[in-house]
GROMACS .gro file of C-alpha atoms in nm:
model
  464
    1PRO     CA    1   0.004   0.006   0.004
    2LYS     CA    2   0.136   0.351  -0.098
    3GLU     CA    3   0.063   0.458   0.251
    4ARG     CA    4   0.323   0.222   0.409
    5ILE     CA    5   0.593   0.346   0.161
    6THR     CA    6   0.851   0.637   0.170
    7ILE     CA    7   1.099   0.760  -0.075
    8ILE     CA    8   1.390   0.957   0.061
    9ARG     CA    9   1.436   1.238  -0.216
   10ALA     CA   10   1.521   1.559  -0.097
   11GLY     CA   11   1.322   1.831  -0.264
   12GLU     CA   12   1.046   1.612  -0.330
   13ALA     CA   13   0.698   1.599  -0.139
   14GLU     CA   14   0.523   1.331  -0.335
   15ILE     CA   15   0.604   1.115  -0.628
   16ASP     CA   16   0.349   0.905  -0.818
   17GLY     CA   17   0.117   0.946  -0.491
   18VAL     CA   18   0.399   0.810  -0.250
   19ARG     CA   19   0.522   1.044   0.020
   20CYS     CA   20   0.865   1.155   0.016
   21ALA     CA   21   1.141   1.247   0.292
   22GLU     CA   22   1.430   1.457   0.287
   23SER     CA   23   1.627   1.196   0.440
   24LEU     CA   24   1.672   0.905   0.665
   25ARG     CA   25   1.685   1.120   0.995
   26ALA     CA   26   1.369   1.283   0.853
   27LEU     CA   27   1.164   0.979   0.908
   28PRO     CA   28   0.887   0.950   1.162
   29ARG     CA   29   0.962   0.597   1.245
   30LYS     CA   30   1.184   0.304   1.198
   31LEU     CA   31   1.156   0.116   0.862
   32ASP     CA   32   1.070  -0.259   0.803
   33LEU     CA   33   1.283  -0.239   0.516
   34LEU     CA   34   1.522   0.019   0.343
   35ILE     CA   35   1.587  -0.052  -0.016
   36VAL     CA   36   1.901   0.134  -0.149
   37ALA     CA   37   1.907   0.180  -0.523
   38VAL     CA   38   2.163   0.504  -0.584
   39ASN     CA   39   2.513   0.505  -0.698
   40ALA     CA   40   2.777   0.303  -0.557
   41GLU     CA   41   2.988   0.580  -0.441
   42ALA     CA   42   2.674   0.688  -0.219
   43VAL     CA   43   2.634   0.371  -0.057
   44TYR     CA   44   2.908   0.362   0.195
   45SER     CA   45   2.797   0.711   0.348
   46LEU     CA   46   2.421   0.595   0.364
   47VAL     CA   47   2.515   0.263   0.519
   48ASP     CA   48   2.670   0.433   0.795
   49GLU     CA   49   2.397   0.677   0.838
   50THR     CA   50   2.156   0.382   0.841
   51ILE     CA   51   2.356   0.236   1.128
   52ALA     CA   52   2.407   0.548   1.333
   53THR     CA   53   2.026   0.667   1.314
   54ASP     CA   54   1.883   0.308   1.344
   55ALA     CA   55   1.657   0.398   1.072
   56ALA     CA   56   1.577   0.071   0.959
   57HIS     CA   57   1.537  -0.309   1.076
   58ALA     CA   58   1.662  -0.449   0.713
   59VAL     CA   59   1.829  -0.316   0.426
   60MET     CA   60   1.876  -0.432   0.060
   61LEU     CA   61   2.152  -0.287  -0.107
   62ILE     CA   62   2.092  -0.313  -0.496
   63PRO     CA   63   2.415  -0.114  -0.652
   64GLY     CA   64   2.683  -0.321  -0.814
   65GLY     CA   65   3.041  -0.195  -0.795
   66LEU     CA   66   3.052  -0.292  -0.413
   67GLY     CA   67   3.359  -0.561  -0.412
   68GLU     CA   68   3.329  -0.700  -0.755
   69THR     CA   69   3.597  -0.463  -0.883
   70ALA     CA   70   3.968  -0.411  -0.792
   71LYS     CA   71   3.902  -0.064  -0.668
   72SER     CA   72   3.602  -0.141  -0.485
   73ARG     CA   73   3.718  -0.418  -0.245
   74GLU     CA   74   3.891  -0.233  -0.009
   75PRO     CA   75   3.596   0.012   0.074
   76ALA     CA   76   3.348  -0.292   0.037
   77ALA     CA   77   3.530  -0.499   0.296
   78ALA     CA   78   3.540  -0.200   0.551
   79MET     CA   79   3.186  -0.148   0.517
   80ALA     CA   80   3.129  -0.514   0.583
   81ALA     CA   81   3.327  -0.481   0.874
   82ARG     CA   82   3.120  -0.178   1.011
   83ILE     CA   83   2.810  -0.365   0.954
   84ASN     CA   84   2.948  -0.658   1.142
   85ALA     CA   85   3.031  -0.446   1.438
   86ALA     CA   86   2.697  -0.290   1.441
   87HIS     CA   87   2.559  -0.646   1.524
   88GLY     CA   88   2.721  -0.631   1.832
   89SER     CA   89   2.513  -0.377   1.994
   90ASP     CA   90   2.222  -0.408   2.185
   91ASP     CA   91   1.940  -0.471   1.929
   92GLY     CA   92   2.185  -0.635   1.678
   93GLY     CA   93   2.181  -0.353   1.402
   94PRO     CA   94   2.003  -0.388   1.075
   95VAL     CA   95   2.080  -0.676   0.844
   96PHE     CA   96   2.195  -0.614   0.475
   97LEU     CA   97   2.105  -0.838   0.171
   98GLY     CA   98   2.344  -0.766  -0.133
   99GLY     CA   99   2.520  -0.546  -0.249
  100ASN     CA  100   2.508  -0.594  -0.612
  101CYS     CA  101   2.162  -0.785  -0.590
  102LEU     CA  102   1.790  -0.732  -0.725
  103GLY     CA  103   1.640  -0.787  -0.406
  104VAL     CA  104   1.351  -0.986  -0.281
  105VAL     CA  105   1.022  -1.086  -0.443
  106SER     CA  106   0.774  -1.199  -0.163
  107HIS     CA  107   0.435  -1.324  -0.218
  108PRO     CA  108   0.362  -1.346   0.165
  109GLY     CA  109   0.492  -0.997   0.205
  110GLY     CA  110   0.323  -0.860  -0.068
  111TYR     CA  111   0.643  -0.699  -0.217
  112ASP     CA  112   0.862  -0.698  -0.499
  113SER     CA  113   1.193  -0.482  -0.517
  114TRP     CA  114   1.300  -0.638  -0.862
  115PHE     CA  115   1.331  -0.367  -1.121
  116ILE     CA  116   1.181  -0.590  -1.420
  117PRO     CA  117   0.839  -0.482  -1.511
  118LEU     CA  118   0.592  -0.741  -1.472
  119GLU     CA  119   0.479  -0.720  -1.849
  120ARG     CA  120   0.856  -0.875  -1.901
  121LEU     CA  121   0.785  -1.210  -1.708
  122PRO     CA  122   0.542  -1.468  -1.781
  123LYS     CA  123   0.205  -1.489  -1.614
  124PRO     CA  124   0.098  -1.867  -1.563
  125ASN     CA  125  -0.211  -1.964  -1.344
  126LYS     CA  126  -0.051  -1.951  -0.995
  127ARG     CA  127  -0.103  -2.192  -0.717
  128PRO     CA  128  -0.308  -2.090  -0.435
  129GLU     CA  129  -0.034  -2.191  -0.189
  130ARG     CA  130   0.331  -2.165  -0.306
  131ALA     CA  131   0.587  -2.384  -0.125
  132ALA     CA  132   0.887  -2.318  -0.297
  133VAL     CA  133   1.195  -2.098  -0.245
  134MET     CA  134   1.456  -1.951  -0.504
  135LEU     CA  135   1.799  -1.831  -0.349
  136SER     CA  136   2.040  -1.701  -0.598
  137GLN     CA  137   2.380  -1.507  -0.598
  138SER     CA  138   2.239  -1.380  -0.935
  139GLY     CA  139   1.920  -1.200  -0.986
  140ALA     CA  140   1.936  -1.256  -1.370
  141PHE     CA  141   1.970  -1.629  -1.306
  142MET     CA  142   1.628  -1.630  -1.123
  143ILE     CA  143   1.462  -1.390  -1.390
  144THR     CA  144   1.552  -1.649  -1.687
  145ARG     CA  145   1.454  -1.956  -1.490
  146LEU     CA  146   1.117  -1.817  -1.426
  147SER     CA  147   1.100  -1.687  -1.789
  148HIS     CA  148   1.193  -2.038  -1.938
  149ASN     CA  149   0.951  -2.208  -1.658
  150PRO     CA  150   0.691  -1.999  -1.469
  151TRP     CA  151   0.540  -2.315  -1.310
  152LEU     CA  152   0.849  -2.290  -1.073
  153ASP     CA  153   0.640  -2.020  -0.915
  154PRO     CA  154   0.837  -1.973  -0.583
  155ARG     CA  155   0.679  -1.828  -0.249
  156TYR     CA  156   1.005  -1.627  -0.234
  157MET     CA  157   1.277  -1.507  -0.477
  158ILE     CA  158   1.583  -1.368  -0.314
  159ALA     CA  159   1.888  -1.242  -0.465
  160VAL     CA  160   2.181  -1.263  -0.232
  161GLY     CA  161   2.428  -1.072  -0.435
  162ASN     CA  162   2.788  -1.010  -0.269
  163GLN     CA  163   2.686  -1.129   0.071
  164THR     CA  164   2.801  -0.824   0.248
  165ASP     CA  165   2.618  -0.934   0.545
  166LEU     CA  166   2.342  -1.201   0.481
  167THR     CA  167   2.513  -1.529   0.352
  168HIS     CA  168   2.370  -1.820   0.175
  169GLY     CA  169   2.417  -2.005   0.514
  170ASP     CA  170   2.195  -1.745   0.683
  171LEU     CA  171   1.904  -1.784   0.434
  172MET     CA  172   1.909  -2.174   0.423
  173ALA     CA  173   1.935  -2.198   0.778
  174TRP     CA  174   1.604  -1.971   0.784
  175PHE     CA  175   1.417  -2.142   0.503
  176ALA     CA  176   1.519  -2.496   0.675
  177ALA     CA  177   1.318  -2.425   0.980
  178ARG     CA  178   1.007  -2.295   0.771
  179PRO     CA  179   0.706  -2.544   0.761
  180GLU     CA  180   0.531  -2.364   0.490
  181VAL     CA  181   0.860  -2.427   0.250
  182ALA     CA  182   0.910  -2.766   0.084
  183THR     CA  183   1.144  -2.716  -0.207
  184ILE     CA  184   1.439  -2.480  -0.184
  185GLY     CA  185   1.655  -2.396  -0.499
  186VAL     CA  186   1.982  -2.208  -0.495
  187TYR     CA  187   2.214  -2.088  -0.736
  188VAL     CA  188   2.570  -2.063  -0.559
  189GLU     CA  189   2.899  -1.876  -0.680
  190GLY     CA  190   3.087  -1.891  -0.392
  191PHE     CA  191   3.062  -1.910  -0.015
  192ARG     CA  192   3.218  -1.667   0.263
  193ASP     CA  193   3.459  -1.836   0.484
  194LEU     CA  194   3.304  -2.116   0.668
  195ASP     CA  195   2.981  -2.025   0.528
  196GLY     CA  196   2.973  -2.327   0.319
  197LEU     CA  197   3.000  -2.554   0.627
  198ASP     CA  198   2.672  -2.334   0.750
  199PHE     CA  199   2.508  -2.391   0.450
  200ALA     CA  200   2.561  -2.765   0.420
  201ARG     CA  201   2.451  -2.811   0.791
  202ALA     CA  202   2.163  -2.595   0.715
  203VAL     CA  203   2.076  -2.828   0.389
  204ARG     CA  204   2.111  -3.137   0.604
  205ARG     CA  205   1.825  -3.016   0.872
  206ALA     CA  206   1.614  -2.913   0.572
  207VAL     CA  207   1.660  -3.241   0.397
  208ARG     CA  208   1.598  -3.455   0.732
  209SER     CA  209   1.261  -3.250   0.784
  210GLY     CA  210   1.129  -3.345   0.427
  211LYS     CA  211   1.227  -3.076   0.208
  212ASP     CA  212   1.400  -3.100  -0.145
  213VAL     CA  213   1.729  -2.863  -0.167
  214VAL     CA  214   1.839  -2.844  -0.535
  215VAL     CA  215   2.179  -2.663  -0.580
  216TYR     CA  216   2.364  -2.545  -0.870
  217LYS     CA  217   2.709  -2.466  -0.764
  218ALA     CA  218   2.882  -2.241  -1.030
  219GLY     CA  219   3.275  -2.241  -1.077
  220ARG     CA  220   3.327  -2.592  -1.216
  221THR     CA  221   3.621  -2.459  -1.413
  222ALA     CA  222   3.888  -2.226  -1.374
  223GLN     CA  223   3.735  -1.998  -1.600
  224GLY     CA  224   3.382  -2.019  -1.440
  225ALA     CA  225   3.562  -1.957  -1.102
  226ALA     CA  226   3.741  -1.630  -1.222
  227ALA     CA  227   3.375  -1.524  -1.375
  228ALA     CA  228   3.220  -1.576  -1.046
  229ARG     CA  229   3.473  -1.353  -0.876
  230GLY     CA  230   3.419  -1.087  -1.129
  231HIS     CA  231   3.040  -1.124  -1.126
  232THR     CA  232   2.956  -1.100  -0.734
  233ALA     CA  233   3.323  -1.067  -0.571
  234SER     CA  234   3.304  -1.453  -0.479
  235GLU     CA  235   3.557  -1.724  -0.453
  236ALA     CA  236   3.420  -2.018  -0.587
  237GLY     CA  237   3.650  -2.270  -0.424
  238ASP     CA  238   3.720  -2.600  -0.490
  239TYR     CA  239   3.417  -2.740  -0.694
  240THR     CA  240   3.478  -3.093  -0.639
  241LEU     CA  241   3.471  -3.066  -0.252
  242ALA     CA  242   3.166  -2.801  -0.261
  243GLU     CA  243   2.975  -3.084  -0.465
  244SER     CA  244   3.078  -3.378  -0.275
  245VAL     CA  245   2.984  -3.189   0.059
  246LEU     CA  246   2.641  -3.078  -0.053
  247ARG     CA  247   2.546  -3.435  -0.178
  248HIS     CA  248   2.646  -3.550   0.154
  249ALA     CA  249   2.445  -3.311   0.336
  250GLY     CA  250   2.134  -3.441   0.105
  251ALA     CA  251   2.114  -3.178  -0.168
  252ILE     CA  252   2.054  -3.263  -0.529
  253VAL     CA  253   2.339  -3.104  -0.692
  254ALA     CA  254   2.282  -3.006  -1.056
  255GLU     CA  255   2.569  -3.005  -1.300
  256ASP     CA  256   2.431  -2.745  -1.532
  257VAL     CA  257   2.154  -2.481  -1.566
  258SER     CA  258   1.920  -2.730  -1.780
  259ALA     CA  259   1.940  -2.978  -1.496
  260PHE     CA  260   1.871  -2.725  -1.226
  261ASP     CA  261   1.568  -2.639  -1.414
  262ASP     CA  262   1.444  -2.964  -1.432
  263LEU     CA  263   1.531  -3.098  -1.096
  264PHE     CA  264   1.376  -2.773  -0.924
  265TYR     CA  265   1.053  -2.811  -1.128
  266LEU     CA  266   1.014  -3.174  -1.077
  267ALA     CA  267   1.102  -3.168  -0.702
  268GLY     CA  268   0.836  -2.908  -0.648
  269ALA     CA  269   0.570  -3.072  -0.895
  270LEU     CA  270   0.621  -3.416  -0.702
  271HIS     CA  271   0.670  -3.279  -0.357
  272GLY     CA  272   0.441  -3.520  -0.133
  273LYS     CA  273   0.423  -3.812  -0.378
  274ARG     CA  274   0.614  -4.144  -0.304
  275ALA     CA  275   0.958  -4.214  -0.438
  276GLY     CA  276   1.024  -4.572  -0.527
  277ALA     CA  277   1.294  -4.703  -0.775
  278ARG     CA  278   1.046  -4.915  -1.017
  279LEU     CA  279   0.958  -4.713  -1.337
  280GLY     CA  280   0.673  -4.795  -1.592
  281ALA     CA  281   0.780  -4.624  -1.915
  282ILE     CA  282   0.481  -4.594  -2.190
  283SER     CA  283   0.566  -4.433  -2.523
  284GLY     CA  284   0.388  -4.383  -2.855
  285ALA     CA  285   0.717  -4.426  -3.044
  286GLY     CA  286   0.991  -4.677  -3.026
  287PHE     CA  287   1.259  -4.405  -2.974
  288GLU     CA  288   1.092  -4.266  -2.670
  289ALA     CA  289   1.095  -4.625  -2.494
  290VAL     CA  290   1.443  -4.671  -2.582
  291SER     CA  291   1.521  -4.306  -2.445
  292MET     CA  292   1.347  -4.365  -2.148
  293ALA     CA  293   1.541  -4.689  -2.089
  294ASP     CA  294   1.879  -4.525  -2.169
  295SER     CA  295   1.795  -4.240  -1.909
  296ILE     CA  296   1.725  -4.459  -1.589
  297ALA     CA  297   2.075  -4.420  -1.431
  298THR     CA  298   2.242  -4.124  -1.245
  299GLY     CA  299   2.585  -4.266  -1.225
  300THR     CA  300   2.538  -4.382  -0.862
  301PHE     CA  301   2.177  -4.491  -0.892
  302ALA     CA  302   1.962  -4.648  -1.141
  303LEU     CA  303   1.565  -4.690  -1.165
  304GLU     CA  304   1.443  -5.049  -1.249
  305LEU     CA  305   1.218  -5.144  -1.520
  306PRO     CA  306   1.041  -5.408  -1.364
  307ALA     CA  307   0.808  -5.672  -1.517
  308LEU     CA  308   0.416  -5.597  -1.531
  309ALA     CA  309   0.203  -5.816  -1.290
  310PRO     CA  310  -0.022  -6.053  -1.486
  311ALA     CA  311  -0.346  -5.857  -1.395
  312THR     CA  312  -0.180  -5.550  -1.549
  313VAL     CA  313  -0.082  -5.727  -1.881
  314ASP     CA  314  -0.459  -5.844  -1.911
  315ARG     CA  315  -0.599  -5.480  -1.827
  316VAL     CA  316  -0.347  -5.324  -2.094
  317ARG     CA  317  -0.473  -5.622  -2.324
  318GLU     CA  318  -0.816  -5.498  -2.282
  319ILE     CA  319  -0.739  -5.139  -2.332
  320LEU     CA  320  -0.580  -5.199  -2.662
  321ALA     CA  321  -0.840  -5.450  -2.786
  322ALA     CA  322  -1.108  -5.184  -2.726
  323LYS     CA  323  -0.895  -4.958  -2.948
  324LYS     CA  324  -0.825  -5.199  -3.190
  325LEU     CA  325  -0.458  -5.187  -3.122
  326GLU     CA  326  -0.391  -5.495  -2.966
  327ALA     CA  327  -0.205  -5.648  -3.310
  328LEU     CA  328   0.024  -5.365  -3.317
  329VAL     CA  329   0.149  -5.373  -2.966
  330GLU     CA  330   0.384  -5.575  -2.765
  331ILE     CA  331   0.287  -5.575  -2.399
  332GLY     CA  332   0.590  -5.508  -2.163
  333ASN     CA  333   0.764  -5.255  -1.968
  334PRO     CA  334   0.863  -5.033  -2.154
  335ILE     CA  335   0.561  -5.039  -2.382
  336ASP     CA  336   0.520  -4.851  -2.709
  337ILE     CA  337   0.147  -4.811  -2.752
  338ASN     CA  338   0.132  -4.699  -3.117
  339PRO     CA  339   0.089  -4.347  -3.264
  340GLY     CA  340  -0.272  -4.493  -3.301
  341ALA     CA  341  -0.391  -4.468  -2.947
  342ASP     CA  342  -0.586  -4.150  -2.839
  343ASP     CA  343  -0.597  -3.969  -2.534
  344GLU     CA  344  -0.804  -4.203  -2.345
  345ALA     CA  345  -0.581  -4.510  -2.430
  346HIS     CA  346  -0.260  -4.310  -2.314
  347LEU     CA  347  -0.412  -4.261  -1.981
  348ALA     CA  348  -0.609  -4.595  -1.949
  349VAL     CA  349  -0.264  -4.753  -1.976
  350ALA     CA  350  -0.101  -4.523  -1.756
  351GLU     CA  351  -0.361  -4.580  -1.487
  352ALA     CA  352  -0.310  -4.959  -1.527
  353PHE     CA  353   0.062  -4.887  -1.468
  354LEU     CA  354   0.013  -4.699  -1.160
  355GLN     CA  355  -0.224  -4.972  -0.999
  356ASP     CA  356   0.037  -5.235  -1.059
  357PRO     CA  357   0.221  -5.308  -0.720
  358ASN     CA  358   0.554  -5.349  -0.914
  359ILE     CA  359   0.550  -4.989  -1.059
  360ASP     CA  360   0.622  -4.707  -0.815
  361ALA     CA  361   0.621  -4.431  -1.080
  362VAL     CA  362   0.513  -4.362  -1.439
  363VAL     CA  363   0.660  -4.168  -1.742
  364VAL     CA  364   0.398  -4.159  -2.021
  365ALA     CA  365   0.488  -3.999  -2.340
  366LEU     CA  366   0.155  -3.816  -2.454
  367ASP     CA  367   0.242  -3.799  -2.837
  368PRO     CA  368   0.105  -3.485  -2.952
  369THR     CA  369   0.150  -3.514  -3.288
  370ALA     CA  370  -0.059  -3.826  -3.323
  371PRO     CA  371  -0.400  -3.762  -3.507
  372ALA     CA  372  -0.597  -3.948  -3.267
  373VAL     CA  373  -0.470  -3.717  -2.953
  374ARG     CA  374  -0.628  -3.399  -2.877
  375ALA     CA  375  -0.354  -3.183  -2.843
  376LEU     CA  376  -0.406  -2.891  -3.042
  377GLU     CA  377  -0.539  -2.543  -2.922
  378SER     CA  378  -0.781  -2.541  -3.209
  379SER     CA  379  -0.792  -2.798  -3.501
  380ARG     CA  380  -0.875  -2.695  -3.848
  381LEU     CA  381  -0.927  -3.024  -3.980
  382ARG     CA  382  -1.152  -3.179  -3.697
  383PRO     CA  383  -1.312  -2.894  -3.534
  384GLY     CA  384  -1.373  -2.963  -3.147
  385HIS     CA  385  -1.089  -3.258  -3.172
  386ASP     CA  386  -0.869  -3.014  -2.935
  387ILE     CA  387  -0.753  -2.952  -2.574
  388ASP     CA  388  -1.082  -2.823  -2.468
  389ASP     CA  389  -1.270  -3.143  -2.566
  390PRO     CA  390  -1.383  -3.323  -2.258
  391ALA     CA  391  -1.207  -3.637  -2.371
  392SER     CA  392  -0.895  -3.452  -2.407
  393THR     CA  393  -0.553  -3.510  -2.180
  394VAL     CA  394  -0.622  -3.174  -2.055
  395THR     CA  395  -0.939  -3.275  -1.897
  396LEU     CA  396  -0.846  -3.638  -1.778
  397MET     CA  397  -0.501  -3.643  -1.668
  398PRO     CA  398  -0.478  -3.371  -1.382
  399PRO     CA  399  -0.773  -3.584  -1.188
  400LEU     CA  400  -0.567  -3.906  -1.247
  401ALA     CA  401  -0.234  -3.746  -1.131
  402ALA     CA  402  -0.390  -3.618  -0.815
  403ARG     CA  403  -0.559  -3.946  -0.732
  404PHE     CA  404  -0.237  -4.152  -0.691
  405ASP     CA  405   0.035  -4.086  -0.474
  406LYS     CA  406   0.300  -4.225  -0.711
  407PRO     CA  407   0.449  -3.985  -0.936
  408ILE     CA  408   0.333  -3.963  -1.292
  409ILE     CA  409   0.501  -3.751  -1.552
  410GLY     CA  410   0.375  -3.644  -1.884
  411VAL     CA  411   0.599  -3.599  -2.194
  412ILE     CA  412   0.517  -3.353  -2.477
  413ASP     CA  413   0.815  -3.392  -2.698
  414ALA     CA  414   0.701  -3.132  -2.980
  415GLY     CA  415   0.752  -2.774  -3.092
  416ARG     CA  416   0.562  -2.462  -3.028
  417LEU     CA  417   0.222  -2.591  -3.168
  418TYR     CA  418   0.175  -2.785  -2.856
  419ASP     CA  419   0.298  -2.523  -2.581
  420ALA     CA  420  -0.078  -2.479  -2.485
  421PHE     CA  421  -0.127  -2.842  -2.451
  422ALA     CA  422   0.164  -2.838  -2.183
  423ALA     CA  423   0.083  -2.508  -2.028
  424ARG     CA  424  -0.273  -2.629  -1.970
  425LEU     CA  425  -0.164  -2.939  -1.801
  426MET     CA  426   0.122  -2.746  -1.586
  427ASP     CA  427  -0.148  -2.492  -1.497
  428GLN     CA  428  -0.351  -2.774  -1.312
  429GLY     CA  429  -0.033  -2.913  -1.119
  430VAL     CA  430   0.041  -3.203  -1.360
  431CYS     CA  431   0.436  -3.251  -1.409
  432VAL     CA  432   0.529  -3.229  -1.756
  433PHE     CA  433   0.840  -3.240  -1.937
  434ARG     CA  434   0.914  -3.201  -2.312
  435ASN     CA  435   1.176  -3.459  -2.373
  436CYS     CA  436   1.140  -3.828  -2.235
  437ALA     CA  437   1.521  -3.841  -2.157
  438ARG     CA  438   1.526  -3.532  -1.940
  439ALA     CA  439   1.211  -3.675  -1.765
  440THR     CA  440   1.348  -3.988  -1.692
  441ALA     CA  441   1.697  -3.851  -1.590
  442ALA     CA  442   1.531  -3.606  -1.332
  443LEU     CA  443   1.323  -3.853  -1.199
  444ALA     CA  444   1.609  -4.080  -1.138
  445ARG     CA  445   1.797  -3.795  -0.966
  446TRP     CA  446   1.507  -3.728  -0.745
  447VAL     CA  447   1.436  -4.081  -0.639
  448GLU     CA  448   1.784  -4.117  -0.541
  449ALA     CA  449   1.774  -3.812  -0.336
  450ARG     CA  450   1.444  -3.900  -0.155
  451ARG     CA  451   1.595  -4.232  -0.048
  452TYR     CA  452   1.910  -4.075   0.092
  453ALA     CA  453   1.679  -3.802   0.281
  454ALA     CA  454   1.496  -4.090   0.432
  455ALA     CA  455   1.800  -4.271   0.533
  456LEU     CA  456   1.903  -3.918   0.685
  457ALA     CA  457   1.575  -3.879   0.881
  458ALA     CA  458   1.620  -4.215   1.048
  459MET     CA  459   1.970  -4.126   1.178
  460PRO     CA  460   1.997  -3.971   1.523
  461GLU     CA  461   1.984  -3.618   1.548
  462GLU     CA  462   2.339  -3.480   1.511
  463THR     CA  463   2.509  -3.224   1.744
  464PRO     CA  464   2.541  -2.903   1.593
   0.00000   0.00000   0.00000
């Protein structure tokens, strides 16, 4: 609300209906949050004034140039020391996020400090209760991830920046203890001294409490580490050591940006589902069945493709016979149910697999280019044979996915003609991938992590 906002701007009484104050000292009361968006050279004195006047509980430092360049490293370090000294006061002084950060989007708090116009970000249907958090040293990382996959839909998005005060470990410790948070995605360039250990301990606490933590640790190569130093003044450290410690703590470590996208999305979409290693693979084309089978191993773990129970074989045979496909399909796992299968056939076979006691999870390729599948936003050749048809996958799959505690992932491996098909399913909470191999590989990584998390939860509580 505008009445809760003050702009500090000398010589102005009001801007766009928001009242202005001459200075920090002219404020009538202590601020909950001060967002600093001034030239880097002006930040140092403003930080000192904020501390001296006890003007705010929390401060976001948006400007760059506070430690990333050789010229700014010494004054930035001195500023960090003054901030840290203020934490020794009676009330602990203000906490600082940044510098060089985009700030925070807080849906529960009702504010957005990002300077990205809303028209530049996608607007999917939002879940009524968000349970994911994204922490990132780079604001642009969050923006691009959200642009590619708006269904990530985090509750909070926090740009950490240079970690002048608040660190990865501080934020992970906070969200590890939040019961309303189920999934945490993190982009890390580097840790402050000993903060990597604090971060790993907080990851362990989060995982033991049932949360999924997905981490992309940048700086895998010497060149990547140098780029991190120039971006957020971060020492990337030894990548192999960081990866090993974080995996041991229980994090799902993504090796690149694409893997982060897949794992963070899947972890959020499947949270609360049972994680088992026995996969049922359903395709409409032979290459998809092979692709799924080729993607079941992570390097340290592998999904299984078990034989179907006899009752499942009988049920699938009945479904195929009703669709006049029985002569074209060899029933097994994986199964290729032929491009002649329609929406109902795909989902009936998927349901039969989900009901099989030998199957823990199902990946089903939805074969959008097949003429029998209602996958187009609008069909010119067959009016009404589209995603709005009551017999479409868009109508039938969401209640099927919600009914089972076993994961089911739909795959729509086709181009932009089928974006609406995927979007409508994802809007309703169905986990959808655009590639069989990526879906199966992400599922394998998630199952491995959930099994390890269960083992961690069974261990005695550790001494801090």
